XYZ file of C-alpha atoms in Angstrom:
760
model
C 0.000 0.000 0.000
C 1.114 3.532 -0.736
C 1.205 5.583 2.463
C 0.066 8.864 0.929
C -0.137 10.663 4.276
C 3.485 9.859 5.082
C 4.961 10.435 1.628
C 3.158 13.678 0.775
C 2.696 16.957 2.595
C -0.916 17.968 3.409
C -1.460 20.064 0.268
C 0.066 17.418 -1.999
C -2.073 14.782 -0.281
C -5.226 16.803 -0.908
C -4.368 17.141 -4.610
C -3.468 13.466 -5.011
C -6.639 12.196 -3.336
C -9.184 14.601 -4.861
C -10.217 12.591 -7.912
C -13.618 13.988 -8.881
C -14.677 17.383 -10.192
C -12.590 20.369 -11.297
C -9.369 20.928 -9.327
C -6.839 23.732 -9.719
C -3.444 23.154 -8.103
C -1.363 26.318 -7.774
C 2.109 24.840 -7.501
C 4.681 27.336 -6.259
C 8.250 27.084 -7.483
C 10.063 24.033 -6.092
C 6.924 22.710 -4.369
C 6.929 19.145 -5.716
C 4.502 19.598 -8.602
C 5.641 16.543 -10.558
C 5.579 14.353 -7.444
C 1.981 15.398 -6.824
C 0.905 14.495 -10.370
C 2.697 11.125 -10.166
C 0.965 10.185 -6.913
C -2.408 11.283 -8.275
C -1.897 9.109 -11.374
C -1.073 6.154 -9.151
C -4.062 6.867 -6.918
C -6.450 7.008 -9.885
C -5.349 3.542 -11.028
C -5.285 2.188 -7.465
C -8.869 3.446 -7.008
C -10.076 1.415 -9.953
C -10.041 4.032 -12.710
C -9.216 2.431 -16.049
C -5.862 3.793 -17.262
C -7.294 4.117 -20.787
C -9.779 6.718 -19.486
C -7.001 9.011 -18.193
C -5.685 11.818 -20.401
C -2.431 13.481 -19.287
C -1.590 16.621 -21.275
C 1.897 18.072 -20.935
C 4.087 20.434 -22.938
C 6.776 17.882 -23.799
C 6.643 14.169 -24.531
C 9.573 13.730 -22.163
C 7.588 15.154 -19.235
C 4.645 12.815 -19.902
C 6.917 9.766 -20.205
C 8.704 10.646 -16.961
C 5.463 11.048 -15.011
C 3.981 7.793 -16.317
C 7.182 5.865 -15.632
C 7.418 7.192 -12.074
C 3.752 6.314 -11.440
C 4.343 2.815 -12.823
C 7.348 2.296 -10.556
C 5.392 3.671 -7.596
C 2.551 1.196 -8.119
C 4.923 -1.661 -8.760
C 7.021 -0.906 -5.669
C 4.075 -0.657 -3.297
C 1.708 -3.055 -5.009
C 1.327 -6.795 -4.989
C -0.253 -9.037 -7.567
C -2.880 -7.096 -9.445
C -1.532 -3.713 -8.336
C 1.810 -4.467 -9.961
C -0.084 -5.402 -13.087
C -1.920 -2.093 -12.857
C 1.455 -0.372 -12.780
C 2.349 -2.004 -16.062
C -1.067 -1.074 -17.478
C -0.242 2.644 -17.176
C 0.935 2.309 -20.749
C -2.766 2.592 -21.605
C -2.858 6.167 -20.242
C -3.019 8.638 -23.104
C -0.169 10.965 -22.230
C 1.628 13.562 -24.320
C 1.365 17.041 -25.773
C -1.772 18.846 -26.877
C -0.566 18.543 -30.476
C 0.046 14.807 -30.238
C -3.421 14.313 -28.762
C -4.979 16.432 -31.509
C -3.235 14.375 -34.183
C -4.480 11.117 -32.640
C -8.096 12.340 -32.807
C -7.743 13.776 -36.322
C -6.547 10.372 -37.509
C -9.872 8.897 -36.397
C -12.064 11.765 -37.598
C -11.189 13.588 -40.804
C -10.794 17.368 -40.328
C -13.881 19.368 -41.256
C -13.874 20.438 -44.910
C -11.127 18.039 -45.979
C -12.027 15.679 -48.842
C -9.347 13.189 -47.876
C -7.164 12.301 -44.924
C -4.787 15.123 -44.058
C -1.014 14.832 -43.940
C 1.062 16.657 -41.327
C 3.856 18.910 -42.556
C 7.283 19.048 -40.960
C 9.423 22.174 -40.639
C 11.070 22.037 -44.106
C 7.654 21.336 -45.696
C 6.202 24.456 -44.072
C 9.074 26.655 -45.238
C 8.858 25.263 -48.782
C 5.101 25.940 -48.925
C 5.494 29.511 -47.663
C 8.304 30.146 -50.137
C 6.062 28.831 -52.922
C 3.256 31.203 -51.903
C 5.685 34.104 -51.686
C 6.928 33.435 -55.216
C 3.402 32.934 -56.572
C 2.434 36.356 -55.222
C 5.710 37.869 -56.519
C 6.382 39.494 -53.160
C 9.768 40.579 -51.876
C 11.667 39.853 -55.072
C 14.773 42.019 -55.206
C 13.875 43.721 -51.905
C 16.706 43.089 -49.461
C 14.661 44.454 -46.569
C 11.953 41.832 -47.063
C 11.988 39.230 -44.266
C 13.284 35.737 -44.893
C 10.925 32.806 -45.286
C 11.736 31.449 -41.833
C 10.873 34.798 -40.268
C 7.592 34.943 -42.181
C 6.761 31.451 -40.911
C 7.475 32.471 -37.307
C 5.099 35.455 -37.507
C 2.380 33.367 -39.153
C 2.728 30.912 -36.258
C 2.666 33.709 -33.662
C -0.453 35.117 -35.284
C -2.211 31.738 -35.032
C -1.131 30.994 -31.460
C -1.922 34.454 -30.115
C -4.994 34.834 -32.338
C -3.859 38.319 -33.312
C -3.351 40.053 -36.642
C 0.186 39.862 -38.029
C 0.373 43.646 -38.359
C -0.494 44.040 -34.669
C 2.330 41.683 -33.678
C 4.824 43.452 -35.937
C 3.799 46.807 -34.508
C 4.774 45.632 -31.030
C 7.727 43.344 -31.680
C 9.340 44.222 -35.013
C 8.403 47.747 -35.983
C 11.062 47.748 -38.705
C 9.089 45.008 -40.519
C 5.743 46.808 -40.293
C 6.004 48.200 -43.879
C 5.879 44.558 -45.020
C 2.956 43.648 -42.752
C 0.303 43.636 -45.476
C 2.487 41.486 -47.729
C 3.145 38.972 -44.958
C -0.597 38.804 -44.265
C -1.226 38.058 -47.947
C 1.349 35.281 -47.838
C -0.318 33.876 -44.706
C -3.707 33.802 -46.449
C -2.221 32.132 -49.528
C -0.430 29.605 -47.309
C -3.698 28.704 -45.546
C -5.434 28.228 -48.911
C -2.529 26.126 -50.213
C -2.695 23.777 -47.221
C -6.426 23.204 -47.527
C -6.226 22.474 -51.255
C -3.378 20.015 -50.683
C -4.997 18.414 -47.569
C -2.047 19.465 -45.417
C -1.863 20.474 -41.757
C 1.016 22.246 -40.067
C 1.837 22.082 -36.368
C -0.474 24.954 -35.373
C -3.375 23.696 -37.493
C -3.678 20.557 -35.376
C -5.173 22.408 -32.395
C -7.544 24.623 -34.371
C -8.745 21.781 -36.595
C -9.412 19.658 -33.500
C -11.451 22.485 -31.966
C -13.467 22.878 -35.172
C -14.036 19.111 -35.280
C -15.249 18.917 -31.683
C -17.622 21.860 -32.140
C -19.177 20.654 -35.402
C -19.284 16.850 -35.112
C -21.111 15.530 -32.009
C -19.871 11.974 -32.509
C -16.239 13.128 -32.330
C -16.819 15.096 -29.118
C -18.796 12.212 -27.582
C -15.981 9.807 -28.431
C -13.360 12.019 -26.731
C -15.493 12.699 -23.663
C -16.474 9.056 -23.147
C -12.877 7.899 -23.453
C -11.157 10.700 -21.499
C -13.092 10.737 -18.226
C -10.171 11.999 -16.138
C -8.125 14.866 -17.577
C -4.898 16.243 -16.134
C -3.129 19.278 -17.615
C 0.403 20.163 -16.528
C 1.916 23.681 -16.727
C -1.538 25.169 -17.254
C -0.151 28.708 -17.004
C 1.581 28.101 -20.358
C -1.562 27.220 -22.315
C -2.699 29.469 -25.129
C -6.317 30.334 -25.785
C -7.109 27.408 -28.075
C -5.534 24.914 -25.658
C -7.695 26.269 -22.829
C -10.784 26.011 -25.027
C -9.907 22.395 -25.874
C -9.541 21.533 -22.180
C -12.931 23.122 -21.551
C -14.543 21.187 -24.412
C -13.117 17.841 -23.321
C -14.016 18.261 -19.640
C -17.491 19.570 -20.369
C -17.368 23.174 -19.163
C -18.086 24.148 -22.781
C -21.216 22.340 -24.054
C -19.584 21.885 -27.461
C -21.495 20.232 -30.281
C -25.234 19.798 -29.785
C -26.177 16.178 -29.127
C -22.756 15.150 -27.811
C -22.268 13.192 -24.608
C -21.854 15.477 -21.578
C -18.358 15.830 -20.191
C -17.299 14.276 -16.887
C -16.150 17.546 -15.344
C -13.130 15.704 -13.906
C -10.212 17.952 -14.767
C -7.079 18.738 -12.794
C -5.051 21.753 -13.909
C -1.607 22.170 -12.354
C 0.476 25.296 -12.740
C 1.650 28.565 -11.259
C 0.311 31.890 -12.468
C 3.517 33.475 -11.126
C 5.560 31.465 -13.642
C 3.621 32.411 -16.762
C 6.425 33.922 -18.870
C 5.758 32.731 -22.416
C 3.301 35.285 -23.787
C 5.557 35.650 -26.828
C 4.642 32.040 -27.686
C 0.948 32.661 -27.148
C 0.622 31.630 -23.485
C -2.177 33.499 -21.729
C -1.937 33.861 -17.950
C -5.679 34.546 -17.766
C -6.338 30.885 -18.577
C -5.158 29.859 -15.124
C -6.369 32.998 -13.336
C -9.926 32.487 -14.615
C -10.023 28.684 -14.347
C -12.381 28.804 -11.327
C -14.757 31.048 -13.308
C -14.817 28.602 -16.225
C -15.284 25.576 -13.967
C -17.731 26.499 -11.175
C -17.096 24.607 -7.959
C -13.355 24.365 -8.598
C -11.376 23.087 -5.633
C -8.338 25.347 -5.261
C -5.245 23.750 -3.704
C -2.012 25.629 -3.058
C 1.358 23.871 -2.935
C 3.396 26.327 -0.856
C 6.047 24.227 0.860
C 9.264 24.666 -1.087
C 11.891 21.910 -1.251
C 14.522 23.870 -3.181
C 15.371 27.185 -1.558
C 16.193 28.450 1.921
C 13.798 30.811 3.682
C 15.743 34.052 3.079
C 15.524 33.446 -0.676
C 11.812 32.633 -0.410
C 11.102 35.725 1.679
C 12.430 37.873 -1.144
C 10.602 35.963 -3.889
C 7.332 36.207 -1.962
C 7.793 39.979 -1.795
C 8.259 40.241 -5.576
C 4.711 38.970 -6.132
C 3.006 41.132 -3.524
C 2.617 44.095 -5.880
C 1.067 42.037 -8.701
C -2.458 43.414 -9.261
C -3.968 40.006 -10.168
C -2.601 36.731 -8.808
C -3.394 33.759 -6.607
C -2.216 34.407 -3.062
C 0.449 31.989 -1.974
C 3.235 32.102 0.546
C 6.253 29.898 -0.096
C 7.935 28.470 2.965
C 10.481 25.754 3.654
C 11.686 23.497 6.406
C 15.244 23.696 5.097
C 17.591 25.267 7.610
C 20.213 27.969 7.164
C 20.846 29.980 4.045
C 22.267 33.446 3.609
C 20.318 36.603 3.044
C 20.064 37.649 -0.644
C 22.335 40.474 -1.735
C 21.522 43.606 -3.684
C 24.837 44.745 -5.192
C 25.088 48.241 -6.660
C 28.041 48.645 -9.084
C 29.023 52.051 -10.392
C 28.222 50.985 -13.967
C 27.228 48.128 -16.209
C 30.909 47.837 -17.126
C 32.191 47.445 -13.552
C 29.250 45.102 -12.895
C 31.045 42.390 -14.883
C 34.153 42.547 -12.690
C 32.079 42.459 -9.497
C 29.986 39.544 -10.754
C 33.149 37.635 -11.636
C 34.553 38.368 -8.177
C 31.344 37.094 -6.586
C 31.611 33.914 -8.667
C 35.197 33.356 -7.486
C 34.010 33.766 -3.915
C 31.159 31.285 -4.452
C 33.545 28.710 -5.919
C 34.879 28.154 -2.390
C 31.459 26.758 -1.427
C 29.975 25.522 -4.739
C 31.109 23.511 -7.725
C 31.102 25.507 -10.991
C 28.029 23.709 -12.341
C 26.097 24.830 -9.238
C 26.467 28.540 -10.143
C 24.409 30.417 -12.733
C 24.293 33.983 -14.009
C 20.880 34.925 -15.390
C 19.849 37.881 -17.530
C 16.855 39.218 -19.442
C 18.414 39.172 -22.939
C 21.396 37.348 -24.423
C 23.436 40.462 -25.192
C 23.527 41.461 -21.518
C 26.176 38.861 -20.688
C 28.786 40.157 -23.172
C 30.806 42.117 -20.585
C 30.802 39.188 -18.208
C 31.859 36.735 -20.914
C 34.987 38.815 -21.526
C 35.717 38.971 -17.799
C 35.273 35.219 -17.292
C 37.530 34.489 -20.251
C 40.208 36.707 -18.713
C 40.002 34.761 -15.451
C 39.994 31.396 -17.184
C 36.567 30.481 -15.784
C 34.745 28.101 -18.104
C 31.080 28.653 -18.864
C 28.273 27.466 -21.088
C 25.681 29.864 -22.423
C 22.028 29.100 -23.041
C 19.398 31.288 -24.682
C 21.596 33.176 -27.122
C 25.048 32.491 -28.503
C 28.331 33.812 -27.171
C 29.149 37.258 -28.416
C 32.312 35.991 -30.152
C 30.247 33.452 -32.124
C 27.577 35.851 -33.423
C 27.908 36.593 -37.143
C 27.315 40.347 -36.815
C 29.905 40.584 -34.034
C 32.435 38.764 -36.215
C 31.624 41.143 -39.087
C 32.342 44.250 -37.009
C 35.422 42.765 -35.328
C 36.913 41.919 -38.744
C 37.353 45.672 -39.391
C 38.962 46.167 -35.986
C 41.370 43.283 -36.562
C 42.379 44.738 -39.941
C 43.220 48.058 -38.293
C 45.579 46.168 -36.002
C 46.890 43.782 -38.687
C 46.140 44.722 -42.322
C 47.288 41.281 -43.503
C 44.899 39.269 -41.306
C 43.502 37.046 -44.085
C 40.572 35.644 -42.091
C 39.370 39.158 -41.208
C 40.004 40.368 -44.773
C 37.949 37.506 -46.160
C 35.041 38.231 -43.835
C 35.089 41.952 -44.645
C 35.254 41.298 -48.400
C 32.313 38.915 -48.129
C 30.172 41.871 -47.041
C 30.614 43.504 -50.481
C 28.382 42.580 -53.403
C 29.977 40.529 -56.161
C 33.051 39.352 -54.254
C 33.379 35.585 -53.952
C 36.187 33.403 -52.608
C 38.357 33.548 -55.754
C 37.985 37.308 -56.153
C 38.706 37.774 -52.460
C 41.975 35.852 -52.787
C 43.042 37.984 -55.777
C 42.250 41.183 -53.880
C 44.204 39.981 -50.859
C 47.212 39.187 -53.049
C 46.944 42.663 -54.588
C 47.025 44.214 -51.110
C 49.943 41.980 -50.172
C 51.880 43.032 -53.284
C 50.835 46.711 -53.008
C 49.476 46.453 -56.580
C 47.966 49.934 -56.907
C 46.685 49.289 -60.442
C 44.786 46.128 -59.450
C 43.367 47.802 -56.361
C 42.214 50.840 -58.378
C 40.471 48.509 -60.816
C 38.812 46.651 -57.918
C 37.720 49.947 -56.358
C 35.934 50.943 -59.558
C 34.232 47.553 -59.846
C 33.370 47.098 -56.157
C 32.562 50.504 -54.606
C 31.517 48.938 -51.260
C 34.908 47.280 -50.982
C 36.638 50.541 -51.887
C 34.763 52.309 -49.090
C 35.922 49.595 -46.677
C 39.571 50.143 -47.618
C 39.218 53.931 -47.305
C 37.787 53.538 -43.802
C 40.585 51.182 -42.767
C 43.294 53.499 -44.106
C 41.813 56.411 -42.174
C 41.521 54.433 -38.925
C 45.055 53.051 -39.210
C 46.442 56.569 -39.586
C 44.456 58.087 -36.715
C 44.353 55.052 -34.378
C 41.507 56.314 -32.151
C 40.793 54.646 -28.815
C 39.104 51.231 -29.163
C 35.615 52.501 -28.276
C 35.822 55.427 -30.721
C 37.286 53.181 -33.404
C 34.481 50.663 -32.978
C 31.923 53.478 -33.044
C 33.159 54.578 -36.481
C 33.136 50.972 -37.668
C 29.507 50.593 -36.571
C 28.417 53.748 -38.405
C 30.043 52.353 -41.543
C 28.694 48.832 -40.979
C 25.085 49.769 -40.058
C 23.737 49.842 -43.668
C 25.354 46.468 -44.330
C 23.819 45.127 -41.115
C 20.320 46.185 -42.184
C 20.732 44.646 -45.623
C 22.396 41.454 -44.424
C 20.049 40.804 -41.486
C 16.710 42.408 -42.448
C 14.682 40.307 -39.997
C 16.344 41.316 -36.735
C 18.936 44.018 -37.327
C 17.684 46.171 -34.382
C 18.401 43.305 -31.965
C 21.821 42.724 -33.523
C 22.676 46.404 -33.295
C 21.869 46.233 -29.588
C 24.517 43.526 -29.262
C 27.026 45.665 -31.164
C 26.348 48.535 -28.778
C 27.352 46.200 -25.966
C 30.603 45.452 -27.808
C 31.293 49.194 -27.866
C 30.790 49.306 -24.111
C 33.283 46.488 -23.699
C 35.778 48.428 -25.822
C 35.332 51.482 -23.585
C 37.253 49.695 -20.842
C 40.389 49.500 -23.026
C 43.011 51.989 -24.142
C 45.100 49.419 -26.010
C 43.655 47.968 -29.232
C 45.918 44.917 -29.148
C 44.734 43.989 -25.655
C 41.088 44.485 -26.643
C 41.411 42.123 -29.613
C 43.355 39.595 -27.549
C 40.662 39.501 -24.856
C 38.010 38.931 -27.514
C 39.927 35.841 -28.612
C 40.471 34.209 -25.215
C 37.841 31.487 -25.649
C 39.381 28.095 -24.930
C 38.971 25.878 -28.059
C 39.027 22.779 -25.832
C 36.206 24.006 -23.606
C 33.491 22.096 -25.468
C 35.239 18.855 -24.553
C 35.111 19.575 -20.855
C 32.475 18.049 -18.608
C 29.429 19.981 -17.438
C 30.710 19.942 -13.858
C 33.603 22.209 -14.815
C 31.420 24.945 -16.292
C 29.429 27.846 -14.937
C 26.045 28.511 -16.513
C 25.169 31.744 -18.280
C 21.534 31.794 -19.326
C 18.570 33.912 -20.239
C 15.790 33.550 -17.681
C 13.449 31.968 -20.210
C 15.984 29.219 -20.852
C 16.499 28.701 -17.108
C 12.875 27.929 -16.240
C 12.610 24.509 -14.594
C 16.296 24.482 -13.592
C 17.955 25.220 -10.254
C 21.391 26.078 -8.868
C 22.965 26.550 -5.453
C 23.868 30.120 -6.392
C 22.225 32.530 -8.828
C 23.463 35.952 -9.910
C 20.956 38.197 -11.682
C 22.463 41.118 -13.606
C 21.318 44.376 -15.247
C 18.379 45.027 -12.931
C 17.653 48.491 -14.279
C 14.767 49.949 -16.222
C 14.716 49.332 -19.973
C 16.800 46.205 -19.425
C 14.726 44.516 -16.745
C 11.912 45.254 -17.234
C 12.584 45.625 -20.930
C 11.894 48.899 -22.681
C 8.640 47.908 -24.400
C 7.239 46.416 -21.172
C 7.150 49.832 -19.496
C 4.284 51.030 -21.701
C 1.855 48.100 -21.428
C 0.423 46.735 -18.199
C 0.293 43.066 -19.262
C 3.912 43.126 -20.434
C 5.028 44.837 -17.228
C 3.415 42.146 -15.082
C 4.988 39.378 -17.150
C 8.376 40.971 -16.442
C 7.528 40.784 -12.729
C 6.826 37.067 -13.119
C 10.089 36.690 -15.008
C 11.901 38.233 -12.030
C 10.156 35.765 -9.730
C 11.183 32.817 -11.906
C 14.794 34.008 -11.946
C 15.039 34.374 -8.174
C 13.350 31.045 -7.420
C 16.103 29.214 -9.343
C 18.436 29.862 -6.382
C 18.770 27.344 -3.571
C 21.020 29.126 -1.049
C 22.765 32.142 -2.613
C 21.085 34.943 -4.549
C 22.801 38.120 -5.750
C 20.974 40.937 -7.560
C 23.140 43.422 -9.493
C 21.793 46.961 -9.982
C 24.284 49.181 -11.870
C 23.988 52.898 -11.126
C 24.898 54.000 -14.665
C 24.908 52.676 -18.220
C 27.558 53.398 -20.816
C 26.368 55.846 -23.481
C 28.161 55.518 -26.807
C 26.885 58.872 -28.015
C 28.617 60.845 -25.295
C 31.347 58.348 -24.536
C 30.382 58.583 -20.884
C 27.794 57.149 -18.537
C 24.152 58.047 -18.007
C 22.179 57.440 -14.795
C 20.154 54.240 -14.675
C 16.911 53.851 -12.753
C 16.882 50.685 -10.623
C 14.313 48.113 -11.656
C 10.954 48.753 -9.947
C 11.005 45.115 -8.845
C 14.118 45.866 -6.773
C 12.835 49.210 -5.525
C 9.679 47.556 -4.210
C 11.582 45.057 -2.057
C 11.467 45.719 1.697
C 15.042 46.629 2.770
C 15.087 44.110 5.627
C 14.921 41.191 3.168
C 18.388 41.663 1.698
C 21.927 42.833 2.361
C 22.896 45.879 0.333
C 26.437 46.210 -1.009
C 27.779 49.203 -2.885
C 30.851 49.508 -5.079
C 33.345 51.859 -3.495
C 35.634 54.249 -5.353
C 38.683 52.526 -3.886
C 37.617 49.149 -5.270
C 35.574 46.240 -4.005
C 32.286 46.507 -2.130
C 31.153 48.013 1.141
C 28.091 46.982 3.115
C 25.275 49.425 3.745
C 23.671 48.946 7.137
C 19.905 48.407 7.228
C 17.530 50.425 9.362
C 16.255 47.305 11.107
C 16.633 43.602 10.654
C 14.647 40.977 12.527
C 16.777 38.434 14.370
C 14.177 35.722 14.807
C 14.447 32.561 12.770
C 12.123 30.034 11.233
C 9.157 30.647 8.995
C 5.880 32.136 10.133
C 2.325 31.795 8.991
C 1.997 35.473 8.122
C 0.678 36.150 4.623
C 3.027 39.116 4.259
C 6.535 38.294 3.155
C 7.607 41.837 4.024
C 6.686 41.416 7.696
C 7.951 37.877 8.180
C 11.158 37.520 10.248
C 14.353 36.560 8.482
C 15.382 32.930 8.994
C 19.000 32.155 9.758
C 20.464 35.643 9.638
C 24.173 35.690 8.836
C 26.565 38.109 10.521
C 27.868 41.040 8.525
C 30.837 39.687 6.660
C 33.685 40.957 4.546
C 32.799 40.936 0.836
C 35.458 40.098 -1.751
C 38.199 40.804 0.813
C 37.342 44.473 1.428
C 36.398 45.980 4.830
C 32.791 46.562 5.846
C 31.198 49.970 5.425
C 30.179 52.050 8.422
C 27.670 54.129 6.482
C 24.527 55.392 8.101
C 21.354 53.360 7.788
C 19.366 53.635 4.587
C 16.159 55.646 5.042
C 13.001 53.616 4.713
C 11.538 53.595 1.221
C 8.246 55.292 0.577
C 5.502 52.866 -0.360
C 4.943 53.267 -4.124
C 1.457 54.181 -5.228
C -0.564 51.562 -7.035
C -1.398 52.394 -10.658
C -4.893 53.722 -11.089
C -7.069 53.875 -14.154
C -6.406 57.205 -15.799
C -9.038 59.613 -16.914
C -8.611 59.535 -20.657
C -8.967 62.388 -23.036
C -7.848 65.391 -20.963
C -9.046 68.698 -22.329
C -5.492 70.026 -22.306
C -2.037 68.682 -21.700
C -1.097 68.993 -18.055
C 0.596 67.059 -15.290
C 0.329 63.441 -14.199
C 1.889 60.997 -11.740
C 3.476 57.605 -12.451
C 4.204 55.045 -9.719
C 7.821 54.650 -10.859
C 8.855 57.966 -12.421
C 6.868 60.279 -10.151
C 5.289 63.556 -11.309
C 5.710 64.576 -14.938
C 4.508 66.976 -17.628
C 2.380 65.562 -20.481
C 3.839 66.897 -23.728
C 1.941 64.843 -26.313
C -1.128 62.617 -26.570
C -0.572 59.414 -28.569
C -3.982 57.932 -29.461
C -5.569 55.668 -28.614
C -4.141 55.048 -25.129
C -0.634 56.491 -24.641
C 1.016 59.786 -23.678
C 4.509 61.164 -24.055
C 5.514 62.524 -20.654
C 8.595 64.415 -19.485
C 9.749 63.330 -16.028
C 12.375 65.557 -14.354
C 15.680 63.739 -14.236
C 14.391 60.871 -16.383
C 13.568 62.544 -19.691
C 10.742 61.667 -22.086
C 8.818 58.419 -21.633
C 5.906 56.946 -23.597
C 3.445 55.537 -21.035
C 0.035 53.901 -21.285
C -2.809 55.995 -19.887
C -3.750 53.162 -17.516
C -0.454 53.708 -15.678
C -0.888 57.464 -15.218
C -2.905 59.400 -12.653
C -3.993 62.640 -14.286
C -4.081 65.891 -12.353
C -7.116 68.135 -12.623
């Protein structure tokens, strides 16, 4: 017999033993979500439910296989005779992704409107079909700014999954492609028509065709409902709108087709609204927030005991969620002992941040293996400074969610010019630069290189007349070699020259690539010697890929880190317009997703958590630094939940004393993370070998005002208040729902009306 009461905590036990009716399990980070699902699967079978009547929907086949295998082993280990046989019979459970389930049903029931059985397209098939439609419509021919076929396919898919117009998505995510929005929409319509005529379905079609089938053919809906009497959906916060509608149809909340068999109403949704961070893929957090409204009588169960992190880390993560305007209340706690208080580290700049982060990593290596340490960031380019610093120190790392800066094609393009200033006979750099000019292939490139090598003025003059782009490259290099400006200034001139090539070569995402090049300029600002700058860019160890995972640190975007955990986590660039990102500041839904992203990042840490908040950001235009506003998610944190360290002018860090810190340990039942005492407080300690600060206590922070619904349509432009930027002057109305506002000390900001309180 399985002793559920002994092997599960009370909340897990409630979820595993509630088998009938709608159930919503809000599973906090590290709370044993998978264990709960496994025990519920085993309990369903042990209670006599036929495995073939169970439907387990997950987001990866691997997750479904793991859960079913663990449930089988659980039944086999605790069972005898028939129970062991029931463990083996779990193979009859229908488990997998929404798309796999949709395909299995569409094989039994032909999609509506199809004259014959439909075939499913793979990735290359989809790209070939879209390319065919593009050519048939004669769109983009000879236009170098027109997006590539793969980019068109990605926006067609986003449009389907989000159920939004392509032009609306481009307006928010890729404004530089908006002039091509109508053309992409025409291609999307032609692609849809092509698929139907050829009886083809792509990956996204599977879900929508299943929904259409279930709504129009009662026998199909009755078949699914009679077979799938017990439905379990994992990671429900990541479902898109059509997936939520399918769950509702199958369980019976949506009546569906007239005359179909009523649904059982037995559905378990497991997820965490606070970890809904995939809106860019179509995930809709409202699916989980409104689950109880869709399924009246829902039993709400909260998994709040955390098995990953120490209480000081959880206290801080609980506080991050407190300001969310719409969320399920939960309060993570743990029985794990010890743990150090999280740190908020304030470097002078985003450049010095890299050195301080590397120093913190070296300190952590005394207590953790390299593979137990991770540095997380909002976007891939934000790790460039740190990558250089780690290479200097010989610290190995692997990067996830974006490639290393030295491996990015646009970085290599720009660096090729810099290398040729240092060494005009660098053939690899010469070849890469020449490849950027129209009409120059490998053979021509070799001839041009030999002409440069031989100082053949006649051949070079002939090449200049034939290849004007190449001639402009040589003129730039000659000028830079004569003047030899500082590395940052040199790179700035290279970028001005390279920008038109960047736009033509990478039409789909050149703004993002330029952002990465700006980071390279910031890296160069720390150097006065060009040779040293180029050498540090080339310090990657070619043998690193052969090393084991245990020898490497992890550098990762937060999206790529979801579901993972480390003993120590460092989170960098916690300033406005980097985290939260720039576009998120003008739209309430995006801003709240950034808050959830912060929560996900911090809950990856088991014992050590460091938050880096640079005071300034390098500005290439002025060659200096501009003030940076700390992330609102840091500013909202109660000061007694973290240690604050500040970079000193003499080097290293000094500790800022807090106004008051509770000395009591353990976790409490209070719903407020801000008021809960700190568990296991550590004494003030020396950081990175520098003495402690004796600065005066930090004044308590004023409670920020909650955003209120603005009164729209003011009769004249006046003043307003924003919860982050304070009081500002409205200088322009941007219909339908935005204003351009000047905030003293912060400059002009475009803000949604919903986030402004207008003054009379």
